[in-house]
CSV table of C-alpha atoms in Angstrom, one decimal:
chain,number,residue,atom,x,y,z
O,1,MET,CA,59.3,61.7,-41.7
O,2,ARG,CA,56.1,62.5,-43.3
O,3,PRO,CA,55.1,66.1,-43.6
O,4,VAL,CA,52.5,67.0,-41.0
O,5,ARG,CA,49.4,68.7,-42.4
O,6,ARG,CA,47.0,70.9,-40.5
O,7,GLN,CA,44.8,68.7,-38.4
O,8,HIS,CA,41.3,68.0,-39.5
O,9,GLN,CA,38.9,69.7,-37.2
O,10,HIS,CA,36.1,67.5,-36.0
O,11,ARG,CA,33.0,69.4,-34.8
O,12,GLY,CA,32.1,67.1,-32.0
O,13,HIS,CA,29.8,64.1,-32.1
O,14,HIS,CA,26.6,65.2,-33.7
O,15,GLN,CA,23.4,63.5,-32.7
O,16,VAL,CA,22.9,61.9,-36.0
O,17,PRO,CA,21.0,58.6,-36.4
O,18,GLN,CA,23.2,55.6,-37.1
O,19,VAL,CA,22.2,52.5,-39.0
O,20,ARG,CA,24.7,49.6,-39.1
O,21,VAL,CA,24.0,46.4,-41.1
O,22,GLY,CA,25.5,43.0,-40.6
O,23,ARG,CA,25.2,39.9,-42.7
O,24,TRP,CA,22.2,39.3,-45.0
O,25,ARG,CA,19.8,36.9,-43.4
O,26,GLN,CA,16.1,36.4,-42.8
O,27,GLY,CA,14.1,39.1,-41.0
O,28,GLN,CA,16.7,41.8,-40.7
O,29,ARG,CA,15.3,45.0,-42.2
O,30,GLY,CA,12.6,45.4,-39.7
O,31,ARG,CA,9.9,44.2,-42.1
O,32,GLY,CA,10.3,40.4,-41.9
O,33,ASP,CA,12.1,39.6,-45.1
O,34,CYS,CA,15.8,40.2,-45.0
O,35,PRO,CA,20.9,41.8,-43.0
O,36,SER,CA,22.1,40.2,-39.6
O,37,ILE,CA,21.6,43.0,-37.1
O,38,VAL,CA,20.8,46.7,-37.4
O,39,TRP,CA,21.0,49.2,-34.5
O,40,ARG,CA,19.8,52.8,-34.6
O,41,THR,CA,20.7,55.5,-32.0
O,42,VAL,CA,20.7,59.3,-31.5
O,43,HIS,CA,22.4,59.2,-28.1
O,44,ARG,CA,19.3,57.4,-27.0
O,45,PRO,CA,18.4,53.8,-25.9
O,46,ALA,CA,19.4,51.4,-28.7
O,47,HIS,CA,17.0,49.6,-30.9
O,48,LEU,CA,17.7,46.5,-32.9
O,49,VAL,CA,16.3,43.9,-35.3
O,50,GLY,CA,17.5,40.8,-37.1
O,51,LEU,CA,19.0,37.4,-36.6
O,52,ALA,CA,19.1,35.9,-33.1
O,53,GLU,CA,21.3,32.9,-33.8
O,54,PHE,CA,24.4,34.0,-31.7
O,55,GLY,CA,22.6,36.2,-29.2
O,56,GLN,CA,23.3,39.4,-31.2
O,57,LEU,CA,19.9,40.7,-30.5
O,58,GLY,CA,21.0,41.2,-26.9
O,59,ASN,CA,17.7,40.0,-25.4
O,60,GLY,CA,19.2,37.1,-23.4
O,61,GLU,CA,18.5,34.2,-25.7
O,62,THR,CA,18.7,32.8,-29.2
O,63,GLY,CA,15.2,31.4,-29.1
O,64,GLU,CA,16.5,28.2,-30.9
O,65,TYR,CA,13.9,25.7,-31.9
O,66,PHE,CA,13.5,22.8,-34.5
O,67,ILE,CA,11.8,23.6,-37.8
O,68,ALA,CA,12.5,20.0,-39.0
O,69,ALA,CA,14.7,17.1,-37.8
O,70,ASN,CA,17.9,18.7,-39.2
O,71,LYS,CA,16.9,22.3,-39.4
O,72,LEU,CA,17.0,25.0,-36.6
O,73,GLY,CA,15.1,28.2,-36.4
O,74,PHE,CA,15.7,31.2,-34.1
O,75,ALA,CA,13.6,33.9,-32.5
O,76,ASN,CA,14.6,36.5,-35.0
O,77,ALA,CA,13.2,40.0,-34.5
O,78,THR,CA,11.3,41.5,-37.5
O,79,LYS,CA,10.6,44.8,-35.9
O,80,PHE,CA,12.9,47.2,-34.0
O,81,GLU,CA,13.1,46.4,-30.3
O,82,ARG,CA,14.5,48.6,-27.5
O,83,ARG,CA,17.4,47.1,-25.6
O,84,SER,CA,17.5,48.2,-22.0
O,85,VAL,CA,19.4,45.4,-20.1
O,86,PHE,CA,23.2,45.8,-19.9
O,87,VAL,CA,25.2,43.4,-17.7
O,88,GLN,CA,28.6,43.2,-16.1
O,89,SER,CA,30.6,40.2,-14.8
O,90,ASP,CA,31.3,39.4,-11.2
O,91,GLU,CA,34.8,40.7,-10.5
O,92,ASN,CA,35.2,38.1,-7.7
O,93,ALA,CA,35.0,35.2,-10.1
O,94,THR,CA,38.4,33.4,-10.2
O,95,GLY,CA,40.0,30.3,-11.5
O,96,GLY,CA,37.6,27.8,-13.1
O,97,LYS,CA,34.6,29.5,-11.6
O,98,LYS,CA,32.2,30.9,-14.2
O,99,ALA,CA,31.7,34.6,-13.9
O,100,GLU,CA,28.2,35.5,-12.9
O,101,MET,CA,26.5,38.3,-14.7
O,102,THR,CA,24.6,41.1,-12.9
O,103,ASN,CA,22.5,43.9,-14.3
O,104,ILE,CA,24.2,47.3,-14.3
O,105,PRO,CA,22.4,49.7,-12.0
O,106,ASN,CA,20.0,52.0,-13.9
O,107,CYS,CA,20.9,50.2,-17.1
O,108,SER,CA,17.6,51.2,-18.7
O,109,GLN,CA,19.0,54.8,-18.8
O,110,ILE,CA,22.1,53.9,-20.8
O,111,ALA,CA,22.3,55.9,-24.0
O,112,ILE,CA,24.5,54.8,-26.9
O,113,ALA,CA,26.8,57.3,-28.9
O,114,SER,CA,28.4,54.9,-31.3
O,115,ILE,CA,27.6,51.4,-32.5
O,116,SER,CA,28.9,48.9,-35.1
O,117,CYS,CA,28.2,45.3,-36.0
O,118,GLY,CA,30.4,42.6,-37.5
O,119,LYS,CA,29.3,39.4,-39.1
O,120,ASN,CA,27.6,38.1,-35.9
O,121,HIS,CA,28.5,40.5,-33.1
O,122,THR,CA,28.0,44.1,-32.0
O,123,ILE,CA,30.2,46.6,-30.1
O,124,ALA,CA,28.7,49.9,-28.7
O,125,VAL,CA,30.1,52.9,-26.8
O,126,GLU,CA,28.0,54.7,-24.3
O,127,ALA,CA,27.2,58.4,-24.7
O,128,PRO,CA,28.8,60.9,-22.2
O,129,THR,CA,26.6,61.4,-19.2
O,130,THR,CA,25.9,64.3,-16.8
O,131,SER,CA,27.1,62.2,-13.9
O,132,GLY,CA,30.7,62.4,-15.2
O,133,HIS,CA,31.6,58.7,-15.3
O,134,VAL,CA,33.7,57.5,-18.2
O,135,PRO,CA,31.7,56.2,-21.2
O,136,ARG,CA,31.5,52.4,-21.1
O,137,VAL,CA,31.9,49.9,-23.9
O,138,PHE,CA,29.6,47.0,-24.4
O,139,SER,CA,29.7,43.9,-26.7
O,140,PHE,CA,27.6,40.9,-27.4
O,141,GLY,CA,26.8,38.2,-29.9
O,142,CYS,CA,29.3,35.7,-31.3
O,143,GLY,CA,32.5,35.6,-29.3
O,144,ASP,CA,34.7,33.7,-31.8
O,145,TYR,CA,38.4,34.8,-31.8
O,146,GLY,CA,37.8,36.9,-28.7
O,147,CYS,CA,36.2,39.7,-30.8
O,148,LEU,CA,33.9,40.7,-27.8
O,149,GLY,CA,37.0,41.5,-25.7
O,150,HIS,CA,36.1,39.4,-22.6
O,151,GLY,CA,39.1,37.1,-22.8
O,152,VAL,CA,37.1,34.0,-23.8
O,153,GLN,CA,35.6,32.6,-26.9
O,154,ALA,CA,32.1,32.6,-25.7
O,155,ASP,CA,28.8,34.1,-27.0
O,156,GLU,CA,27.2,36.8,-25.0
O,157,TYR,CA,23.4,37.1,-25.1
O,158,TYR,CA,23.1,40.5,-23.3
O,159,PRO,CA,25.2,43.7,-23.9
O,160,ARG,CA,28.2,43.0,-21.6
O,161,LEU,CA,30.6,45.6,-20.2
O,162,ILE,CA,34.1,45.3,-21.4
O,163,SER,CA,35.9,45.7,-18.1
O,164,THR,CA,39.4,46.1,-19.6
O,165,LEU,CA,38.3,49.5,-21.1
O,166,ARG,CA,37.7,50.9,-17.6
O,167,GLY,CA,39.9,52.5,-15.0
O,168,PRO,CA,42.2,55.5,-14.5
O,169,LEU,CA,43.9,55.0,-17.9
O,170,PHE,CA,40.6,56.0,-19.6
O,171,ALA,CA,39.6,58.9,-17.3
O,172,SER,CA,41.0,61.5,-19.7
O,173,ASN,CA,41.2,59.3,-22.7
O,174,TYR,CA,37.8,57.7,-22.9
O,175,PRO,CA,36.2,55.7,-25.6
O,176,VAL,CA,34.3,57.7,-28.2
O,177,ARG,CA,33.7,55.4,-31.2
O,178,ALA,CA,33.2,51.7,-31.9
O,179,GLU,CA,33.9,49.8,-35.2
O,180,ALA,CA,33.6,46.2,-36.0
O,181,GLY,CA,35.0,43.9,-38.7
O,182,SER,CA,33.8,40.5,-39.6
O,183,SER,CA,35.4,38.9,-36.5
O,184,CYS,CA,37.1,41.7,-34.8
O,185,SER,CA,36.3,44.9,-33.0
O,186,MET,CA,38.1,48.4,-32.6
O,187,VAL,CA,37.4,51.2,-30.1
O,188,ILE,CA,38.8,54.7,-30.7
O,189,THR,CA,39.5,56.9,-27.7
O,190,GLN,CA,39.2,60.7,-27.2
O,191,GLN,CA,43.0,61.1,-27.9
O,192,GLY,CA,42.9,59.1,-31.1
O,193,HIS,CA,44.2,55.8,-29.8
O,194,VAL,CA,42.8,52.5,-31.2
O,195,TYR,CA,42.2,49.3,-29.1
O,196,TYR,CA,41.8,46.2,-31.1
O,197,MET,CA,40.3,42.7,-30.2
O,198,GLY,CA,39.5,39.6,-32.2
O,199,LYS,CA,41.2,38.4,-35.4
O,200,HIS,CA,41.0,39.5,-39.0
O,201,ARG,CA,43.8,37.5,-40.6
O,202,GLN,CA,43.8,33.7,-41.2
O,203,VAL,CA,47.2,33.3,-39.6
O,204,GLY,CA,48.4,34.4,-36.2
O,205,GLU,CA,46.9,34.3,-32.8
O,206,ALA,CA,43.6,36.0,-31.8
O,207,THR,CA,43.6,39.1,-29.5
O,208,MET,CA,41.3,38.0,-26.7
O,209,ARG,CA,41.2,41.3,-24.9
O,210,PRO,CA,41.4,45.0,-26.0
O,211,ALA,CA,45.0,45.8,-27.0
O,212,LEU,CA,46.4,49.2,-28.0
O,213,ILE,CA,47.6,49.3,-31.6
O,214,ASP,CA,51.0,50.7,-30.4
O,215,ALA,CA,52.4,51.0,-33.9
O,216,LEU,CA,50.1,54.0,-34.2
O,217,ALA,CA,50.0,55.3,-30.7
O,218,ASN,CA,53.8,55.2,-30.2
O,219,ASN,CA,54.4,57.2,-33.4
O,220,ALA,CA,52.0,60.0,-32.3
O,221,HIS,CA,49.4,59.1,-34.9
O,222,VAL,CA,45.9,60.5,-33.7
O,223,VAL,CA,43.4,58.2,-35.4
O,224,ALA,CA,40.2,59.9,-36.5
O,225,SER,CA,38.4,56.9,-38.0
O,226,CYS,CA,38.8,53.2,-38.6
O,227,SER,CA,36.9,50.3,-40.1
O,228,GLY,CA,37.2,46.5,-40.5
O,229,GLY,CA,36.2,44.1,-43.3
O,230,ALA,CA,36.3,40.4,-43.8
O,231,GLN,CA,40.1,40.2,-43.4
O,232,THR,CA,41.2,43.9,-43.5
O,233,VAL,CA,41.5,46.8,-41.0
O,234,PHE,CA,42.0,50.5,-41.9
O,235,CYS,CA,42.9,53.5,-39.8
O,236,THR,CA,43.1,57.1,-40.9
O,237,THR,CA,44.6,60.0,-38.8
O,238,LYS,CA,44.0,63.6,-38.3
O,239,ASN,CA,47.3,64.3,-40.1
O,240,ALA,CA,46.2,62.8,-43.4
O,241,VAL,CA,47.9,59.4,-43.0
O,242,THR,CA,46.0,56.2,-43.8
O,243,VAL,CA,47.2,52.7,-42.9
O,244,SER,CA,45.8,49.2,-43.5
O,245,TRP,CA,46.7,45.6,-42.7
O,246,GLY,CA,45.3,42.2,-43.2
O,247,LYS,CA,44.7,40.2,-46.4
O,248,GLY,CA,43.2,41.7,-49.5
O,249,ASP,CA,43.1,39.4,-52.5
O,250,THR,CA,41.1,41.9,-54.6
O,251,GLY,CA,43.0,45.0,-53.8
O,252,GLU,CA,41.0,46.2,-50.9
O,253,LEU,CA,44.1,47.0,-48.8
O,254,GLY,CA,44.8,49.8,-51.3
O,255,TYR,CA,48.5,49.1,-51.9
O,256,GLY,CA,48.2,49.3,-55.7
O,257,ARG,CA,48.2,46.9,-58.7
O,258,GLY,CA,51.2,44.6,-58.7
O,259,ASN,CA,52.0,45.3,-55.0
O,260,GLN,CA,51.7,43.0,-52.0
O,261,LYS,CA,48.2,41.7,-51.2
O,262,SER,CA,48.7,41.3,-47.4
O,263,SER,CA,50.5,42.8,-44.4
O,264,ALA,CA,50.8,41.6,-40.9
O,265,GLN,CA,51.4,45.1,-39.5
O,266,PRO,CA,49.9,48.5,-40.3
O,267,LYS,CA,51.3,49.8,-43.6
O,268,PHE,CA,50.9,53.2,-45.2
O,269,VAL,CA,48.5,53.4,-48.1
O,270,GLU,CA,50.8,55.5,-50.3
O,271,LYS,CA,48.1,56.6,-52.8
O,272,LEU,CA,46.2,58.3,-50.0
O,273,ASP,CA,49.3,60.1,-48.7
O,274,ALA,CA,48.3,63.7,-47.7
O,275,CYS,CA,44.6,63.0,-48.5
O,276,MET,CA,42.4,64.0,-45.6
O,277,VAL,CA,40.1,61.0,-45.2
O,278,THR,CA,37.0,62.1,-43.2
O,279,ASP,CA,35.4,58.6,-43.0
O,280,LEU,CA,35.9,55.2,-44.4
O,281,ALA,CA,34.1,51.9,-44.6
O,282,CYS,CA,35.4,48.3,-45.3
O,283,GLY,CA,33.3,45.8,-47.1
O,284,TYR,CA,34.0,42.1,-47.6
O,285,GLY,CA,36.0,42.8,-50.7
O,286,HIS,CA,36.3,46.5,-51.1
O,287,THR,CA,37.0,49.7,-49.2
O,288,LEU,CA,35.4,53.2,-49.5
O,289,PHE,CA,36.7,56.6,-48.5
O,290,LEU,CA,35.3,60.1,-48.0
O,291,ILE,CA,38.1,62.6,-48.8
O,292,LYS,CA,38.1,66.3,-47.8
O,293,ASP,CA,38.0,68.6,-50.8
O,294,GLU,CA,37.8,72.2,-49.5
O,295,ASP,CA,41.0,74.0,-50.3
O,296,ALA,CA,44.0,74.0,-52.6
O,297,GLU,CA,46.0,71.6,-50.5
O,298,ASP,CA,43.0,69.1,-50.6
O,299,LYS,CA,42.7,69.5,-54.4
O,300,LYS,CA,46.5,68.9,-54.9
O,301,ALA,CA,46.3,65.7,-53.0
O,302,ILE,CA,43.2,64.5,-54.9
O,303,LYS,CA,44.6,65.4,-58.2
O,304,LYS,CA,47.3,62.7,-58.1
O,305,MET,CA,44.7,60.0,-57.6
O,306,THR,CA,43.4,57.8,-60.5
O,307,LYS,CA,39.8,58.7,-61.5
O,308,LEU,CA,37.2,56.0,-62.1
O,309,GLU,CA,35.0,57.1,-64.9
O,310,THR,CA,31.3,56.0,-65.2
O,311,GLU,CA,31.8,54.0,-68.3
O,312,GLN,CA,34.5,51.9,-66.5
O,313,VAL,CA,32.0,50.7,-63.9
O,314,THR,CA,30.3,47.3,-64.8
O,315,LEU,CA,26.8,47.0,-63.5
């Protein structure tokens, strides 16, 4: 058994502006010249800008048009636009009948607490409300590999409610944070459980609806943060345990030089053992961590890590 450190104390969800960036394409920095999608929020209505090719602007269309005979253009947004339409599917749709979408009542009042974008999709968690209903989770954009969590590989042009993340199970364990990899999505709940959808490995089946990562939940790991890259997923816990899985040809899984470069299941990142990771971010070929350095125990854990000197960095 791993020694249990004192838990990292989170001070709640501060209302700090978030900026999330997707892939680099035309018109995606809000000034008409450049990443895929950017959302900003401070527990307020969401604003977005960028590429509209897969509906990831959430405005109900791609705006597809011909530039030339063999070249398509899209109605990309070059300035931040407020998104105030959120939809849900008709629960009565069965069999081969296509689910009809209806606007969520008072959807213009929905505020977003956490949001993240993958290569061509976005997932967002609603901020807690005074009405007391459980915060809802929305996704939209490219639906490849089921990364939107709706059970189908279909693009969504409006932010759509993920119905699976509703119900009595989430009444006291509600969603609090969203994270997206290239073609997968994760949702962290109040009790530190992680629900995964999509696919981040070249082999294996896609997860078409949110599924609990039971390897963590069943072993009493309380996840504090997670992130996804091109083919990697990381989770870090409140007891200073970090795990990763996927495929990392350039060492981004953190298993160390000469060790395995892939894992089908969550695997401990031994070098970070006992390090209190307060946040992390996965890129397409690298991973970054913020590590707590406040007391003797933190310093002891950090001391055993290899240091990267400035002169070792090639610019």
